[in-house]
Amino acid sequence: MKQVQNRRIVPLTAEFLRSLVAPYAHCLVDVGTGDGRFVYREAAAHPETFCIGIDPVAEAMREISAKVAKKAARGGLPNALYLMDAAESLPGELAGIADRVTVNYPWGSLLRAVTIPDSQVVARLAALGKPGAAIEILLNASVFEDAEYCGRLGVVPVDPARAERELAPAFSLAGIELVGTEEIEGPAEHRTSWGQRLVRGSARRTLRLSGRIGSLAGV
Ligand SMILES: C[S@@+](CC[C@H](N)C(=O)[O-])C[C@H]1O[C@@H](n2cnc3c(N)ncnc32)[C@H](O)[C@@H]1O
């Protein structure tokens, strides 16, 4: 697995990763983290939680990786880590590490995987969590209003009814029990760069899928 550390991409061994996480009571893994600011805020607000942001685009995490590497007085954080990887390759060294998994406003193959849903990728997300871990997926629901656009992207629109009818059984087989589906107008309570962009723009609707990772999760 590769870490984005102080603007550089360096290898990270499973042993070193475990030694970083071990002193902390909780672990958050954010998949498709983008610029990593959500992870930064969570790590700053919850010093008892080790927070890991993952994205295949290392460039987007460069700035924040330099910020967390600074001294504490200048914004550095010992409990935030950024990894370069795609959901399709998870969990790797992160198997069973998380108490909480988040996927905020995914696009591309990650959005397709969640909305179709692709049970193999959903199982990979599930495999990040400890049994009973929480998983929360925030989707930009405004995208689903344009059927032609969704068709071009290969995304299948989701609303609460389809989530319960089609996503819940598929997620369940992949190791995630969906426990809530909610449409949110305006900002979701946890702030991500894309969430804030949506709230400022015309696209304001978020669909939140909340779930629990089951004890059978594994890839
Ligand atoms: C709209 S951005 C959201 C970024 C961030 N979560 C936020 O809310 O500000 C979508 C992110 O999903 C990532 N992504 C797309 N496909 C992915 C995949 N297969 N695995 C992991 N991340 C993926 C992109 O690189 C991008 O950073």
Tab-separated table of C-alpha atoms and ligand atoms in Angstrom:
chain	number	residue	atom	x	y	z
A	1	MET	CA	0.000	0.000	0.000
A	2	LYS	CA	1.245	3.522	-0.730
A	3	GLN	CA	1.074	6.464	1.628
A	4	VAL	CA	0.948	10.117	0.616
A	5	GLN	CA	3.316	11.535	3.224
A	6	ASN	CA	4.345	15.161	3.255
A	7	ARG	CA	3.675	15.434	-0.515
A	8	ARG	CA	5.605	12.269	-1.380
A	9	ILE	CA	4.364	8.797	-2.217
A	10	VAL	CA	6.070	6.228	0.004
A	11	PRO	CA	5.436	2.538	0.671
A	12	LEU	CA	3.646	1.606	3.877
A	13	THR	CA	3.938	-1.817	5.451
A	14	ALA	CA	1.075	-3.534	7.249
A	15	GLU	CA	3.165	-3.714	10.442
A	16	PHE	CA	3.898	0.000	10.457
A	17	LEU	CA	0.265	0.821	9.736
A	18	ARG	CA	-0.918	-1.358	12.635
A	19	SER	CA	1.625	0.256	14.956
A	20	LEU	CA	0.277	3.702	14.030
A	21	VAL	CA	-3.338	2.724	14.646
A	22	ALA	CA	-2.811	0.559	17.767
A	23	PRO	CA	-2.620	3.384	20.386
A	24	TYR	CA	-5.995	4.803	19.321
A	25	ALA	CA	-9.401	3.791	20.656
A	26	HIS	CA	-11.148	4.156	17.273
A	27	CYS	CA	-10.351	4.140	13.570
A	28	LEU	CA	-12.161	5.933	10.742
A	29	VAL	CA	-11.559	5.038	7.082
A	30	ASP	CA	-12.836	7.476	4.432
A	31	VAL	CA	-12.861	5.995	0.904
A	32	GLY	CA	-12.705	8.428	-2.043
A	33	THR	CA	-11.420	11.132	0.290
A	34	GLY	CA	-10.547	13.663	-2.448
A	35	ASP	CA	-8.642	16.569	-0.874
A	36	GLY	CA	-8.703	14.818	2.514
A	37	ARG	CA	-10.159	17.743	4.447
A	38	PHE	CA	-12.981	15.712	5.956
A	39	VAL	CA	-10.408	13.324	7.424
A	40	TYR	CA	-8.359	16.268	8.687
A	41	ARG	CA	-11.383	17.779	10.456
A	42	GLU	CA	-12.390	14.441	11.956
A	43	ALA	CA	-8.831	13.809	13.193
A	44	ALA	CA	-8.631	17.292	14.719
A	45	ALA	CA	-12.039	16.969	16.404
A	46	HIS	CA	-11.446	13.402	17.674
A	47	PRO	CA	-7.856	12.978	18.923
A	48	GLU	CA	-8.787	9.503	20.176
A	49	THR	CA	-9.596	8.362	16.616
A	50	PHE	CA	-7.025	7.431	13.967
A	51	CYS	CA	-8.374	8.742	10.654
A	52	ILE	CA	-7.370	7.333	7.258
A	53	GLY	CA	-8.281	8.924	3.918
A	54	ILE	CA	-7.964	6.850	0.750
A	55	ASP	CA	-8.114	7.998	-2.840
A	56	PRO	CA	-6.529	6.762	-6.077
A	57	VAL	CA	-5.638	10.378	-6.951
A	58	ALA	CA	-2.592	11.142	-4.811
A	59	GLU	CA	-2.284	14.658	-6.189
A	60	ALA	CA	-5.518	15.745	-4.479
A	61	MET	CA	-4.099	14.718	-1.062
A	62	ARG	CA	-0.685	16.372	-1.472
A	63	GLU	CA	-1.473	19.624	0.345
A	64	ILE	CA	-3.239	18.053	3.284
A	65	SER	CA	-0.491	15.433	3.624
A	66	ALA	CA	1.990	18.277	4.100
A	67	LYS	CA	-0.279	19.977	6.629
A	68	VAL	CA	-0.627	16.907	8.865
A	69	ALA	CA	3.154	16.406	8.805
A	70	LYS	CA	3.768	19.835	10.404
A	71	LYS	CA	4.322	20.450	14.109
A	72	ALA	CA	1.106	20.403	16.144
A	73	ALA	CA	1.264	24.171	16.673
A	74	ARG	CA	1.148	24.656	12.899
A	75	GLY	CA	-1.749	22.312	12.228
A	76	GLY	CA	0.053	18.980	12.256
A	77	LEU	CA	-1.887	15.919	13.368
A	78	PRO	CA	-0.443	12.561	14.437
A	79	ASN	CA	-3.756	10.757	13.883
A	80	ALA	CA	-4.405	11.452	10.184
A	81	LEU	CA	-3.004	9.342	7.351
A	82	TYR	CA	-3.529	9.442	3.593
A	83	LEU	CA	-3.262	6.415	1.338
A	84	MET	CA	-3.268	6.128	-2.436
A	85	ASP	CA	-5.576	3.310	-3.437
A	86	ALA	CA	-8.843	2.510	-5.192
A	87	ALA	CA	-11.844	0.831	-3.587
A	88	GLU	CA	-11.405	-2.056	-6.032
A	89	SER	CA	-8.081	-3.013	-4.340
A	90	LEU	CA	-9.261	-2.756	-0.743
A	91	PRO	CA	-9.072	-3.823	2.016
A	92	GLY	CA	-5.425	-5.013	1.726
A	93	GLU	CA	-3.580	-4.079	4.920
A	94	LEU	CA	-6.708	-2.298	6.172
A	95	ALA	CA	-8.786	-5.450	6.608
A	96	GLY	CA	-11.002	-5.193	9.690
A	97	ILE	CA	-9.345	-1.986	10.915
A	98	ALA	CA	-12.245	0.492	10.992
A	99	ASP	CA	-14.954	1.272	13.537
A	100	ARG	CA	-16.452	3.659	11.013
A	101	VAL	CA	-16.260	3.729	7.209
A	102	THR	CA	-17.376	6.755	5.200
A	103	VAL	CA	-17.829	7.263	1.468
A	104	ASN	CA	-18.653	10.902	0.785
A	105	TYR	CA	-20.015	12.049	-2.569
A	106	PRO	CA	-18.259	9.429	-4.690
A	107	TRP	CA	-17.988	9.742	-8.428
A	108	GLY	CA	-16.655	7.546	-11.242
A	109	SER	CA	-16.248	3.841	-10.606
A	110	LEU	CA	-16.950	4.247	-6.880
A	111	LEU	CA	-20.330	5.857	-7.577
A	112	ARG	CA	-21.135	3.126	-10.097
A	113	ALA	CA	-20.143	0.421	-7.612
A	114	VAL	CA	-22.428	1.805	-4.908
A	115	THR	CA	-25.423	2.548	-7.126
A	116	ILE	CA	-25.506	-0.524	-9.393
A	117	PRO	CA	-24.499	-2.041	-6.830
A	118	ASP	CA	-21.311	-4.005	-7.555
A	119	SER	CA	-21.346	-6.583	-4.770
A	120	GLN	CA	-17.616	-7.254	-5.038
A	121	VAL	CA	-16.687	-3.627	-4.418
A	122	VAL	CA	-19.334	-3.285	-1.676
A	123	ALA	CA	-17.799	-6.386	-0.031
A	124	ARG	CA	-14.393	-4.701	-0.219
A	125	LEU	CA	-15.783	-1.675	1.619
A	126	ALA	CA	-17.377	-3.994	4.179
A	127	ALA	CA	-14.069	-5.787	4.698
A	128	LEU	CA	-12.515	-2.544	6.014
A	129	GLY	CA	-14.688	-2.662	9.111
A	130	LYS	CA	-14.666	-4.529	12.385
A	131	PRO	CA	-17.852	-6.525	12.978
A	132	GLY	CA	-20.548	-4.015	13.906
A	133	ALA	CA	-18.672	-1.026	12.427
A	134	ALA	CA	-20.773	1.839	11.096
A	135	ILE	CA	-20.735	2.721	7.403
A	136	GLU	CA	-22.148	5.896	5.959
A	137	ILE	CA	-22.421	6.688	2.253
A	138	LEU	CA	-23.422	10.181	1.119
A	139	LEU	CA	-24.590	10.493	-2.476
A	140	ASN	CA	-25.240	13.619	-4.504
A	141	ALA	CA	-28.899	12.860	-5.227
A	142	SER	CA	-29.205	15.731	-7.677
A	143	VAL	CA	-27.160	13.695	-10.193
A	144	PHE	CA	-29.936	11.109	-10.261
A	145	GLU	CA	-32.429	13.625	-11.695
A	146	ASP	CA	-30.689	13.498	-15.094
A	147	ALA	CA	-31.354	9.991	-16.408
A	148	GLU	CA	-29.394	10.546	-19.623
A	149	TYR	CA	-26.333	11.758	-17.724
A	150	CYS	CA	-26.574	8.772	-15.359
A	151	GLY	CA	-26.820	6.459	-18.363
A	152	ARG	CA	-23.653	7.950	-19.848
A	153	LEU	CA	-21.835	7.511	-16.512
A	154	GLY	CA	-23.138	3.981	-16.002
A	155	VAL	CA	-24.724	5.112	-12.740
A	156	VAL	CA	-28.110	3.715	-11.671
A	157	PRO	CA	-30.232	6.371	-9.907
A	158	VAL	CA	-31.001	5.665	-6.263
A	159	ASP	CA	-33.907	6.943	-4.176
A	160	PRO	CA	-35.007	5.670	-0.750
A	161	ALA	CA	-37.465	3.181	-2.308
A	162	ARG	CA	-34.859	1.647	-4.631
A	163	ALA	CA	-32.295	1.636	-1.822
A	164	GLU	CA	-34.605	-0.479	0.329
A	165	ARG	CA	-35.813	-2.693	-2.510
A	166	GLU	CA	-32.564	-3.367	-4.408
A	167	LEU	CA	-29.543	-2.019	-2.579
A	168	ALA	CA	-30.380	-3.391	0.881
A	169	PRO	CA	-30.520	-7.083	-0.177
A	170	ALA	CA	-27.381	-6.760	-2.329
A	171	PHE	CA	-25.489	-4.908	0.405
A	172	SER	CA	-26.609	-7.517	2.913
A	173	LEU	CA	-25.108	-10.312	0.811
A	174	ALA	CA	-21.903	-8.259	0.602
A	175	GLY	CA	-21.696	-7.859	4.392
A	176	ILE	CA	-23.478	-4.545	5.049
A	177	GLU	CA	-26.898	-4.231	6.699
A	178	LEU	CA	-28.488	-0.993	5.551
A	179	VAL	CA	-30.232	0.484	8.580
A	180	GLY	CA	-31.279	3.850	7.218
A	181	THR	CA	-31.875	5.743	4.004
A	182	GLU	CA	-32.513	9.427	4.263
A	183	GLU	CA	-32.830	12.346	1.850
A	184	ILE	CA	-31.208	15.490	3.205
A	185	GLU	CA	-31.916	18.978	1.876
A	186	GLY	CA	-28.978	21.334	2.455
A	187	PRO	CA	-25.797	20.408	4.296
A	188	ALA	CA	-25.179	16.968	5.771
A	189	GLU	CA	-23.798	17.434	9.277
A	190	HIS	CA	-20.290	16.322	8.459
A	191	ARG	CA	-18.480	18.722	6.231
A	192	THR	CA	-16.630	17.545	3.166
A	193	SER	CA	-15.324	19.732	0.359
A	194	TRP	CA	-17.803	18.306	-2.135
A	195	GLY	CA	-20.681	18.454	0.313
A	196	GLN	CA	-20.003	22.149	0.842
A	197	ARG	CA	-19.680	22.742	-2.891
A	198	LEU	CA	-23.077	21.142	-3.460
A	199	VAL	CA	-24.716	23.236	-0.778
A	200	ARG	CA	-23.299	26.426	-2.291
A	201	GLY	CA	-24.403	25.425	-5.810
A	202	SER	CA	-27.796	24.464	-7.140
A	203	ALA	CA	-27.448	20.762	-6.305
A	204	ARG	CA	-28.512	20.546	-2.696
A	205	ARG	CA	-29.936	17.101	-2.182
A	206	THR	CA	-27.940	14.370	-0.486
A	207	LEU	CA	-28.996	10.756	-0.086
A	208	ARG	CA	-27.518	9.199	3.040
A	209	LEU	CA	-27.209	5.418	3.275
A	210	SER	CA	-26.351	4.273	6.792
A	211	GLY	CA	-25.357	0.732	7.573
A	212	ARG	CA	-23.642	-1.728	9.866
A	213	ILE	CA	-20.879	-4.028	8.798
A	214	GLY	CA	-21.746	-7.602	9.635
A	215	SER	CA	-19.559	-10.236	11.206
A	216	LEU	CA	-19.492	-12.183	7.922
A	217	ALA	CA	-17.882	-9.351	5.932
A	218	GLY	CA	-14.785	-10.427	4.050
A	219	VAL	CA	-13.343	-10.594	0.539
B	1	LIG	C1	-16.620	14.213	-5.800
B	1	LIG	S1	-15.117	13.673	-5.130
B	1	LIG	C2	-15.500	13.664	-3.366
B	1	LIG	C3	-14.281	13.856	-2.522
B	1	LIG	C4	-14.526	13.929	-1.006
B	1	LIG	N1	-15.057	12.666	-0.499
B	1	LIG	C5	-15.444	15.059	-0.643
B	1	LIG	O1	-16.609	14.819	-0.257
B	1	LIG	O2	-15.003	16.219	-0.740
B	1	LIG	C6	-15.148	11.923	-5.522
B	1	LIG	C7	-13.857	11.178	-5.161
B	1	LIG	O3	-14.050	9.778	-5.426
B	1	LIG	C8	-12.797	9.267	-5.811
B	1	LIG	N2	-12.976	7.969	-6.481
B	1	LIG	C9	-13.520	7.717	-7.683
B	1	LIG	N3	-13.476	6.411	-7.977
B	1	LIG	C10	-12.880	5.810	-6.912
B	1	LIG	C11	-12.550	4.473	-6.597
B	1	LIG	N4	-12.808	3.497	-7.453
B	1	LIG	N5	-11.969	4.212	-5.408
B	1	LIG	C12	-11.711	5.205	-4.520
B	1	LIG	N6	-11.995	6.506	-4.775
B	1	LIG	C13	-12.575	6.806	-5.948
B	1	LIG	C14	-12.242	10.341	-6.730
B	1	LIG	O4	-10.847	10.231	-6.947
B	1	LIG	C15	-12.658	11.609	-5.987
B	1	LIG	O5	-11.641	12.069	-5.131
